[in-house]
PDB file of C-alpha atoms in Angstrom:
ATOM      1  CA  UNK W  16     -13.413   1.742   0.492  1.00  0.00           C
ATOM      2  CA  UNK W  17     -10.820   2.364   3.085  1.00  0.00           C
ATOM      3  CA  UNK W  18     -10.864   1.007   6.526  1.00  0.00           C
ATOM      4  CA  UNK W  19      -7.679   3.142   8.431  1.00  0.00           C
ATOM      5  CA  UNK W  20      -8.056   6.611   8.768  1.00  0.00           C
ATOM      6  CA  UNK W  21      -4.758   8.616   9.930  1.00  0.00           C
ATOM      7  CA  UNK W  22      -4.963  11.542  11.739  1.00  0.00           C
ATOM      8  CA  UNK W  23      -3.750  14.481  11.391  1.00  0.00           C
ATOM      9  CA  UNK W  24      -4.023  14.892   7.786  1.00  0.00           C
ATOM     10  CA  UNK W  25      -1.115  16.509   7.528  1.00  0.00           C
ATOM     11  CA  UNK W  26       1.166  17.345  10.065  1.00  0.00           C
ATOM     12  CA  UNK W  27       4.439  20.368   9.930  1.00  0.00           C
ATOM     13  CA  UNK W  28       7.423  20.452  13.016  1.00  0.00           C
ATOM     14  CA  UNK W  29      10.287  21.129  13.238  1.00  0.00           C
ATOM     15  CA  UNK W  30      13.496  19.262  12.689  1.00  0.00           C
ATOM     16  CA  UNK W  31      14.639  17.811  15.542  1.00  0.00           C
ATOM     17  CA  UNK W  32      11.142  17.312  17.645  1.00  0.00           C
ATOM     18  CA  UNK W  33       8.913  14.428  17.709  1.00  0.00           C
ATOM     19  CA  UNK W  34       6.236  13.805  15.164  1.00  0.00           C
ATOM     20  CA  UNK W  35       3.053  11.688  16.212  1.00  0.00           C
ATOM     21  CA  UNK W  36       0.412  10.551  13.390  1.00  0.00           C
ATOM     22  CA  UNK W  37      -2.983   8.247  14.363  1.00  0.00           C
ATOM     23  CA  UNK W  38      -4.626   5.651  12.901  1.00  0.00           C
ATOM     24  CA  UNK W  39      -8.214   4.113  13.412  1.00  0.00           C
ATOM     25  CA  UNK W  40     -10.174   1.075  11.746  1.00  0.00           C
ATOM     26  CA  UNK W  41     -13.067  -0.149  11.830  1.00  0.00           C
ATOM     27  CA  UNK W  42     -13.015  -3.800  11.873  1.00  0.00           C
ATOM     28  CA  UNK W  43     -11.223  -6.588  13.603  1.00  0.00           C
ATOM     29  CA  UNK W  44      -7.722  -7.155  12.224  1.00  0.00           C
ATOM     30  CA  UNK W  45      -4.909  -9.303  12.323  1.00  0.00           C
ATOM     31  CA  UNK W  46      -2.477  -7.143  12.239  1.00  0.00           C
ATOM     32  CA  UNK W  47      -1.579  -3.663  11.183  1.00  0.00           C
ATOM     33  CA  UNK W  48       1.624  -2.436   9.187  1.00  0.00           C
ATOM     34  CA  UNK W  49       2.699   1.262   8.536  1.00  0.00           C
ATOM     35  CA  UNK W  50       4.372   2.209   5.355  1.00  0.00           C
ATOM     36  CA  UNK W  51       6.554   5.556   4.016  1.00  0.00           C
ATOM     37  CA  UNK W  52       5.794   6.811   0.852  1.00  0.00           C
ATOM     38  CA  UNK W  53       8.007   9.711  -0.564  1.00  0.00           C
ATOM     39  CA  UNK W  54       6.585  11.624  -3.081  1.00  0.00           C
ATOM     40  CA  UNK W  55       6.166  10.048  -6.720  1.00  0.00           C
ATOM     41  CA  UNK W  56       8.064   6.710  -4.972  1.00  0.00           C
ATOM     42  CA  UNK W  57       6.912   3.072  -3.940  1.00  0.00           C
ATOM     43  CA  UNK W  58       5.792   2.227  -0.335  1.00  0.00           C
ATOM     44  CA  UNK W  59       8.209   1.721   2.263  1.00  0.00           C
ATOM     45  CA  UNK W  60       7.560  -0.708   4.949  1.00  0.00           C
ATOM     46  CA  UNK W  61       8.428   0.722   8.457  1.00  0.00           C
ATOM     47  CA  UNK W  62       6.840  -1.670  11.093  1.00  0.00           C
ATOM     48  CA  UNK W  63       3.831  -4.638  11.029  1.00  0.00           C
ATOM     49  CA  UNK W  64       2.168  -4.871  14.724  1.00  0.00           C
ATOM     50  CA  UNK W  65       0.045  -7.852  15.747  1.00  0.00           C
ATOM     51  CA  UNK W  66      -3.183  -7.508  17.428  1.00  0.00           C
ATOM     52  CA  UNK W  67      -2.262  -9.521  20.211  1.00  0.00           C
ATOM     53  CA  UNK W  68       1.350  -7.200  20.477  1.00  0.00           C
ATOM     54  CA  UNK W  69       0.866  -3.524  22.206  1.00  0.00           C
ATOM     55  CA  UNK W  70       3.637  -1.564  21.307  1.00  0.00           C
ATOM     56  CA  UNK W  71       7.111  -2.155  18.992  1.00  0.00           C
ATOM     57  CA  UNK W  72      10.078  -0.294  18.258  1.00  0.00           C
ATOM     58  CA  UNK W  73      12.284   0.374  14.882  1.00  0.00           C
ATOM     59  CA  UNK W  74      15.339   2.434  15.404  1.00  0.00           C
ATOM     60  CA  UNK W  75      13.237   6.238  15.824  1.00  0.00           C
ATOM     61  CA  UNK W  76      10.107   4.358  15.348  1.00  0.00           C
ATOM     62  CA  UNK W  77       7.263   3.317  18.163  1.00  0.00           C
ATOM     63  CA  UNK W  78       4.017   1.762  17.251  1.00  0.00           C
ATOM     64  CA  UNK W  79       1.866   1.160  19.548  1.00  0.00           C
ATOM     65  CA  UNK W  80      -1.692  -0.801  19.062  1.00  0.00           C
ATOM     66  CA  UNK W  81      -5.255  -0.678  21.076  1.00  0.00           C
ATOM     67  CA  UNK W  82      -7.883  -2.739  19.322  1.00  0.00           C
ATOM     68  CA  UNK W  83      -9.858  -2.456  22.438  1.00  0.00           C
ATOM     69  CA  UNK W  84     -10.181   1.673  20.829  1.00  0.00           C
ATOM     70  CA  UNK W  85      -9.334   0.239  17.422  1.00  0.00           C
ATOM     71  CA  UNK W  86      -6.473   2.632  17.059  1.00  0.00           C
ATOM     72  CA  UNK W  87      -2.367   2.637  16.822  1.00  0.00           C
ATOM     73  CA  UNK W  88      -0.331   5.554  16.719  1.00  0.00           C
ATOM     74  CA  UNK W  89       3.150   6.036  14.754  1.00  0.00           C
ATOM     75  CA  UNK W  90       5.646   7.889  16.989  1.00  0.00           C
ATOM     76  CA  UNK W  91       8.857   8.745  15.241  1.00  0.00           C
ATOM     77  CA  UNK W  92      11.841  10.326  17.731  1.00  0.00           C
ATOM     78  CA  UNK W  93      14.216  13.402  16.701  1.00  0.00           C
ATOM     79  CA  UNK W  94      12.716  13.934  13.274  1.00  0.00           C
ATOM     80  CA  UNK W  95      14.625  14.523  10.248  1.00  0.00           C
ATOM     81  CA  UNK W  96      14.616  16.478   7.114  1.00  0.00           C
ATOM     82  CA  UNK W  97      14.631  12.880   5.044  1.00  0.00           C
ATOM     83  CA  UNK W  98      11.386  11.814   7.497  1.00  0.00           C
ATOM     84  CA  UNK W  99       9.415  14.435   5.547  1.00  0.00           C
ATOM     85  CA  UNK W 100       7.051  11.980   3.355  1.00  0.00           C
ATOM     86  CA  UNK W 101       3.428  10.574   3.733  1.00  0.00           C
ATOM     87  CA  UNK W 102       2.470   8.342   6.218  1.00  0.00           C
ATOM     88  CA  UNK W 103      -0.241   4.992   5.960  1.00  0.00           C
ATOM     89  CA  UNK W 104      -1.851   2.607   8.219  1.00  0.00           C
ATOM     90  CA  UNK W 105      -2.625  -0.446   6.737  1.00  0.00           C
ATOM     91  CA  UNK W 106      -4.777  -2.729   8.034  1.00  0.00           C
ATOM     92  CA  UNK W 107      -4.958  -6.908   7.526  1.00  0.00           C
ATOM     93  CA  UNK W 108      -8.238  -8.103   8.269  1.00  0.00           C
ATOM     94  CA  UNK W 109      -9.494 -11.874   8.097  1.00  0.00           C
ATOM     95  CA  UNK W 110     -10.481 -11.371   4.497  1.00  0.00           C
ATOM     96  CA  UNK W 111      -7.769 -10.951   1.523  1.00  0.00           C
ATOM     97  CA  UNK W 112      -7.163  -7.551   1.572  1.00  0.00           C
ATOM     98  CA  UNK W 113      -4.587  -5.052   2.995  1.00  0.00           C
ATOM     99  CA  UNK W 114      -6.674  -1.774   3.175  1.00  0.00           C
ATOM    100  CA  UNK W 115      -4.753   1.725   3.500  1.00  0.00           C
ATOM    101  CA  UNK W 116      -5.860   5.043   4.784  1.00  0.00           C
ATOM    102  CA  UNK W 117      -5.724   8.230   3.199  1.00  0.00           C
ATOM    103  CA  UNK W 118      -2.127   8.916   4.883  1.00  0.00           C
ATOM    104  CA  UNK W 119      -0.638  12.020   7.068  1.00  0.00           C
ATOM    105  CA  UNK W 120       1.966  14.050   5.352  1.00  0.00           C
ATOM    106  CA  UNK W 121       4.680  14.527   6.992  1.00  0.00           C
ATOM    107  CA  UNK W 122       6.534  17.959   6.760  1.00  0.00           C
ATOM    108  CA  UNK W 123      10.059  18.699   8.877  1.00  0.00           C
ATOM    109  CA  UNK W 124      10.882  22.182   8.810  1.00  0.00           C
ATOM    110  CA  UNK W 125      14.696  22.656   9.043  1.00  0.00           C
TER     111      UNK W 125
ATOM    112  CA  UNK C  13      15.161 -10.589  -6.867  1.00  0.00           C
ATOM    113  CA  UNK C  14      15.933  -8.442  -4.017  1.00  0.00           C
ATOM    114  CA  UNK C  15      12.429  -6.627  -4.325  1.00  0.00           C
ATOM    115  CA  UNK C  16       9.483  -6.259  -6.067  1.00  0.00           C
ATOM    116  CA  UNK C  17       9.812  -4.958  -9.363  1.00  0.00           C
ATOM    117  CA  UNK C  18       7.124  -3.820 -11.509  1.00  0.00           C
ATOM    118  CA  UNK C  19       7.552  -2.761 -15.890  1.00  0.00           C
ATOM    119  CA  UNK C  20       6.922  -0.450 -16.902  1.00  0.00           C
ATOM    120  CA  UNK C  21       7.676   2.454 -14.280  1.00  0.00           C
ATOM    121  CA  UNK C  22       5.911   4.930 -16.723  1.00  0.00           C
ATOM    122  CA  UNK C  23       2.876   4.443 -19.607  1.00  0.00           C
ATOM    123  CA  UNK C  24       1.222   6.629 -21.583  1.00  0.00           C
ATOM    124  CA  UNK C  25      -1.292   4.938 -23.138  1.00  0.00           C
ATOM    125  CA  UNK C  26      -4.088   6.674 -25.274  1.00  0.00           C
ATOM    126  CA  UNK C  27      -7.916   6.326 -24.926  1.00  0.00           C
ATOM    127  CA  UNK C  28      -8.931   3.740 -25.876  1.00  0.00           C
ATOM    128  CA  UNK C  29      -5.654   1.208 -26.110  1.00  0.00           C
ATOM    129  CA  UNK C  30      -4.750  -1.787 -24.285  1.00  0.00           C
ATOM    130  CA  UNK C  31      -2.134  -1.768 -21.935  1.00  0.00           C
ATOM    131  CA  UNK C  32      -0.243  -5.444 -19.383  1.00  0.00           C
ATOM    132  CA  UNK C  33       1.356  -4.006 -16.413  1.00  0.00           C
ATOM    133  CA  UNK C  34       4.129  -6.573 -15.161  1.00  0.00           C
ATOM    134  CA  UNK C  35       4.664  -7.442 -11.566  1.00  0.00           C
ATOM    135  CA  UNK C  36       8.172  -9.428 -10.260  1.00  0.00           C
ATOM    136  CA  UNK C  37       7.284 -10.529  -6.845  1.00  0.00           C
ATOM    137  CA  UNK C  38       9.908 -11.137  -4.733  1.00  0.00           C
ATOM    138  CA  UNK C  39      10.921 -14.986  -4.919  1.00  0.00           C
ATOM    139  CA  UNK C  40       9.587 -17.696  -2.708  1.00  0.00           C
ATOM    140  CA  UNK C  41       6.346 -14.766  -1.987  1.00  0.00           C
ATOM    141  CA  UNK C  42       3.114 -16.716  -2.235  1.00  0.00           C
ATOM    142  CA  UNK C  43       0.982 -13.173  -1.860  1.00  0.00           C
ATOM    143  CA  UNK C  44       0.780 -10.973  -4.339  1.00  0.00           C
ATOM    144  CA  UNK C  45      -2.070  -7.989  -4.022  1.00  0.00           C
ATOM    145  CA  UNK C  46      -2.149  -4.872  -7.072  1.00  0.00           C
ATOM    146  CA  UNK C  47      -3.692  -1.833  -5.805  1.00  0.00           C
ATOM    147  CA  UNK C  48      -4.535   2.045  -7.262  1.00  0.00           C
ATOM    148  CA  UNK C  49      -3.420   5.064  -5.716  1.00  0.00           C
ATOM    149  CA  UNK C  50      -4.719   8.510  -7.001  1.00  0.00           C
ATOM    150  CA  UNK C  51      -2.978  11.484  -6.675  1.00  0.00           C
ATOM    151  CA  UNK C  52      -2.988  12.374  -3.202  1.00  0.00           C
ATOM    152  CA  UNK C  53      -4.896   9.208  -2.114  1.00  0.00           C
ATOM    153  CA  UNK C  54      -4.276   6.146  -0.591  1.00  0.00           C
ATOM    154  CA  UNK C  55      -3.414   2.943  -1.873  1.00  0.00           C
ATOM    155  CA  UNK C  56      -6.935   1.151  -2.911  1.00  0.00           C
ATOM    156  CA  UNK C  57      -7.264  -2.505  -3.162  1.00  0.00           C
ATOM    157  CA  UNK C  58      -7.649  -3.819  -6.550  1.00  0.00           C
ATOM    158  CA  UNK C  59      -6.840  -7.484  -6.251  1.00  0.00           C
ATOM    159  CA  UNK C  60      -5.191 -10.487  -4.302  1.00  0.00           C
ATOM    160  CA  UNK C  61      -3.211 -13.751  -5.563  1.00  0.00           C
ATOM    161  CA  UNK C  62      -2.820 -16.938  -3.790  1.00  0.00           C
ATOM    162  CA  UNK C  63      -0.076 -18.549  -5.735  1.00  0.00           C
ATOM    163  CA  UNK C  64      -2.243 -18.573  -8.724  1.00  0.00           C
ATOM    164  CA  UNK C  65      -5.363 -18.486  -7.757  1.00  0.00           C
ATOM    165  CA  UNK C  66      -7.031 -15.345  -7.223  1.00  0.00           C
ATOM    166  CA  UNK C  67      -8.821 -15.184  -4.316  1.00  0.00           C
ATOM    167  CA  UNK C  68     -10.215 -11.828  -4.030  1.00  0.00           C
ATOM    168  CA  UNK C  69     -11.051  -9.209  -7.363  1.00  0.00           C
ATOM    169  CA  UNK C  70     -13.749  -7.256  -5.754  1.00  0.00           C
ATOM    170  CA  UNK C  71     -11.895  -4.203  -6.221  1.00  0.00           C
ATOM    171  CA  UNK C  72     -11.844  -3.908  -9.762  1.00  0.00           C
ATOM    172  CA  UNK C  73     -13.228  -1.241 -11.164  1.00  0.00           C
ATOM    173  CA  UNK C  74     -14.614  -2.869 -14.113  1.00  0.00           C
ATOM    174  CA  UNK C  75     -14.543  -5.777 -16.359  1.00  0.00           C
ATOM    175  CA  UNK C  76     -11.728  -3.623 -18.181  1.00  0.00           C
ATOM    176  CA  UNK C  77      -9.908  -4.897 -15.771  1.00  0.00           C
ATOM    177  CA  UNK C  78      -7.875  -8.007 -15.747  1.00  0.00           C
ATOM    178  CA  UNK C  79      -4.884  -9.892 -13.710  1.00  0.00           C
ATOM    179  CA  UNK C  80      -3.776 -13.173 -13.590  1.00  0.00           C
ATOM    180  CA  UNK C  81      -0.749 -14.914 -12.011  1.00  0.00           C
ATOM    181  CA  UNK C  82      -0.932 -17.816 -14.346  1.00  0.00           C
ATOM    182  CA  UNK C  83       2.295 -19.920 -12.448  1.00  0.00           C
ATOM    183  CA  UNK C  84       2.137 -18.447  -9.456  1.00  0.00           C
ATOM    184  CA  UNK C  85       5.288 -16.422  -9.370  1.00  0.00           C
ATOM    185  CA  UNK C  86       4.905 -12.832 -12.032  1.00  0.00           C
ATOM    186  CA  UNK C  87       1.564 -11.420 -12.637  1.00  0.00           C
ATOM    187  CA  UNK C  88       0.316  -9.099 -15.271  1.00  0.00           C
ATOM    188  CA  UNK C  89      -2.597  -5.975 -14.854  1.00  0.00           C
ATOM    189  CA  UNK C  90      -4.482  -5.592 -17.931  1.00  0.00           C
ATOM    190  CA  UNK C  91      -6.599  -2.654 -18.504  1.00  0.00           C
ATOM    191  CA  UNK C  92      -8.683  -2.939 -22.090  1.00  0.00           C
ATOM    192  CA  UNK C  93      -9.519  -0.063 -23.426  1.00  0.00           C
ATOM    193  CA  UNK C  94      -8.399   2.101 -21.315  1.00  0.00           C
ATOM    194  CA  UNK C  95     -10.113   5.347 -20.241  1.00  0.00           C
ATOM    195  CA  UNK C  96      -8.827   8.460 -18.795  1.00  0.00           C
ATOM    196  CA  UNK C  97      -9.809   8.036 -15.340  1.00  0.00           C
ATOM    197  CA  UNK C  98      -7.715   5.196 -15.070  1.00  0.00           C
ATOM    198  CA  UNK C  99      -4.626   7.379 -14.810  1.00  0.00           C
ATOM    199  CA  UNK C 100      -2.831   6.333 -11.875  1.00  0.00           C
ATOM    200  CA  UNK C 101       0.063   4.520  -9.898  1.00  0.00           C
ATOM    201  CA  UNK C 102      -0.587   0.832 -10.027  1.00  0.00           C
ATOM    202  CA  UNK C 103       1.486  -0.949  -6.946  1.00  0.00           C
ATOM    203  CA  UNK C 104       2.408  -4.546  -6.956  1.00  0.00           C
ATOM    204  CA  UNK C 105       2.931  -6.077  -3.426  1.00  0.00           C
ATOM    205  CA  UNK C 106       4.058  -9.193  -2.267  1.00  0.00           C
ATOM    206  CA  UNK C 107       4.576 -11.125   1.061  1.00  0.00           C
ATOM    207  CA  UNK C 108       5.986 -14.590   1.839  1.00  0.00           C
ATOM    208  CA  UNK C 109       2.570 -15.788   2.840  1.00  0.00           C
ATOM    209  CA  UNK C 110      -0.457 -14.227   4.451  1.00  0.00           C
ATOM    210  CA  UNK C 111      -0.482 -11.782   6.993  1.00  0.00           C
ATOM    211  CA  UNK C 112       3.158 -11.034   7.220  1.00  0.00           C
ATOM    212  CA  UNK C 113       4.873  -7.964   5.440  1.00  0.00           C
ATOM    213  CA  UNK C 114       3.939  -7.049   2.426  1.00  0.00           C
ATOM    214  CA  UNK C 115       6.547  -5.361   0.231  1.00  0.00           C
ATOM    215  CA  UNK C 116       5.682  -2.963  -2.727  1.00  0.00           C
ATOM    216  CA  UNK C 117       7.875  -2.216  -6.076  1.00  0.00           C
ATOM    217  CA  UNK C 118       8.181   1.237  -6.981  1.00  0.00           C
ATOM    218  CA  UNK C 119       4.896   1.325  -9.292  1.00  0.00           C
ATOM    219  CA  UNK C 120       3.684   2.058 -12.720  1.00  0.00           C
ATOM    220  CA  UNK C 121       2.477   5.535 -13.076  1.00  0.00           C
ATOM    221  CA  UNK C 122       0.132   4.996 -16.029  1.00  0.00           C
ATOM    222  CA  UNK C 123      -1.377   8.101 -17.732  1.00  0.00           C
ATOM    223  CA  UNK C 124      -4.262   7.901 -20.421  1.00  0.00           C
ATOM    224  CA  UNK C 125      -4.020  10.874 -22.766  1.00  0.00           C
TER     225      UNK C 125
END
């Protein structure tokens, strides 16, 4: 079972513009983490947001958390040809697992 | 190690054999968690490692499945006779302890002919 669910599923724009993807859960969590995945590669970990922080920032990347909504959004700035990849939300709940969603793919047109 | 490393990166494996997948956590990491990802899919949760004890296996799909993390440090997937719907990527992740970052290797893309 999966507990994050990104939104959109898959997501095209062009180089240069911003790209926004979602994320909701279901449950309460501890924290949430997002993660890069180019194709036929390992995950890459981009940012881990606590649920008592509201927003963070990476370089190009913003996160930004409401567990009062259960959501976060991944906003990444001036998008690149090397951003194109897919996208998760992982979410840490009280129990022992790290649970992903089915992930946005990311496309930058050049 | 600098990362996570898992061995093999690639198995073909035919119905029916037994196969370990080998995890390298990343040194001092007291969580380690193995997961499944599909083609296309997300990661899913298989199972998590406390040191060595494992906490949590409620995502294995069967008793085919084993892992244990006898010393606390590398830990080994089995799969017994495997099956053809076990073709997948199996990711090894570890973090320093709970609910911090969890770092993944690069995966074993396993493939049951």
């Amino acid at each position: 079972s999966q507990q994050g669910e990104e939104d959109p599923q898959a997501l095209s724009i062009q180089e240069g513009e911003n790209a926004t993807m979602n994320c909701s859960y279901k449950t309460s969590i501890n924290n949430l983490q997002w993660y890069r995945q180019n194709s036929g590669r390992g995950l890459v970990h981009l940012i881990l947001i606590r649920s008592n922080e509201r927003e963070k920032h990476s370089g190009r990347l913003r996160v930004t958390l409401d567990t009062s909504k259960k959501s976060s959004s991944l906003l990444i700035t001036a998008s690149r040809a090397a951003d194109t990849a897919s996208y998760f939300c992982a979410t840490d709940a009280a129990d022992d697992k790290i649970i992903f969603g089915k992930g946005t793919r990311l496309h930058i047109l050049p | 190690g600098a990362g996570v490393s898992q061995s093999p990166r690639y198995k073909v494996a035919k119905r029916g054999q037994d196969v370990a997948l080998r995890c390298d956590p990343i040194s001092g990491h007291v969580s380690l968690f193995w997961y499944q990802q599909a083609l296309g899919q997300g990661p899913e949760f298989l199972t998590y490692f406390q040191n060595e004890a494992q906490l949590d296996k409620s995502g294995l799909p069967s008793d085919r499945f084993f892992a244990e993390r006898p010393e606390g440090s590398v830990s080994t997937l089995k799969i017994q006779r495997t099956q053809q719907e076990d073709s997948a990527v199996y990711l090894c992740a570890s973090s320093l302890i709970r609910y911090t970052e969890a770092f993944f290797g690069q995966g074993t893309r396993l493939t049951v002919v």
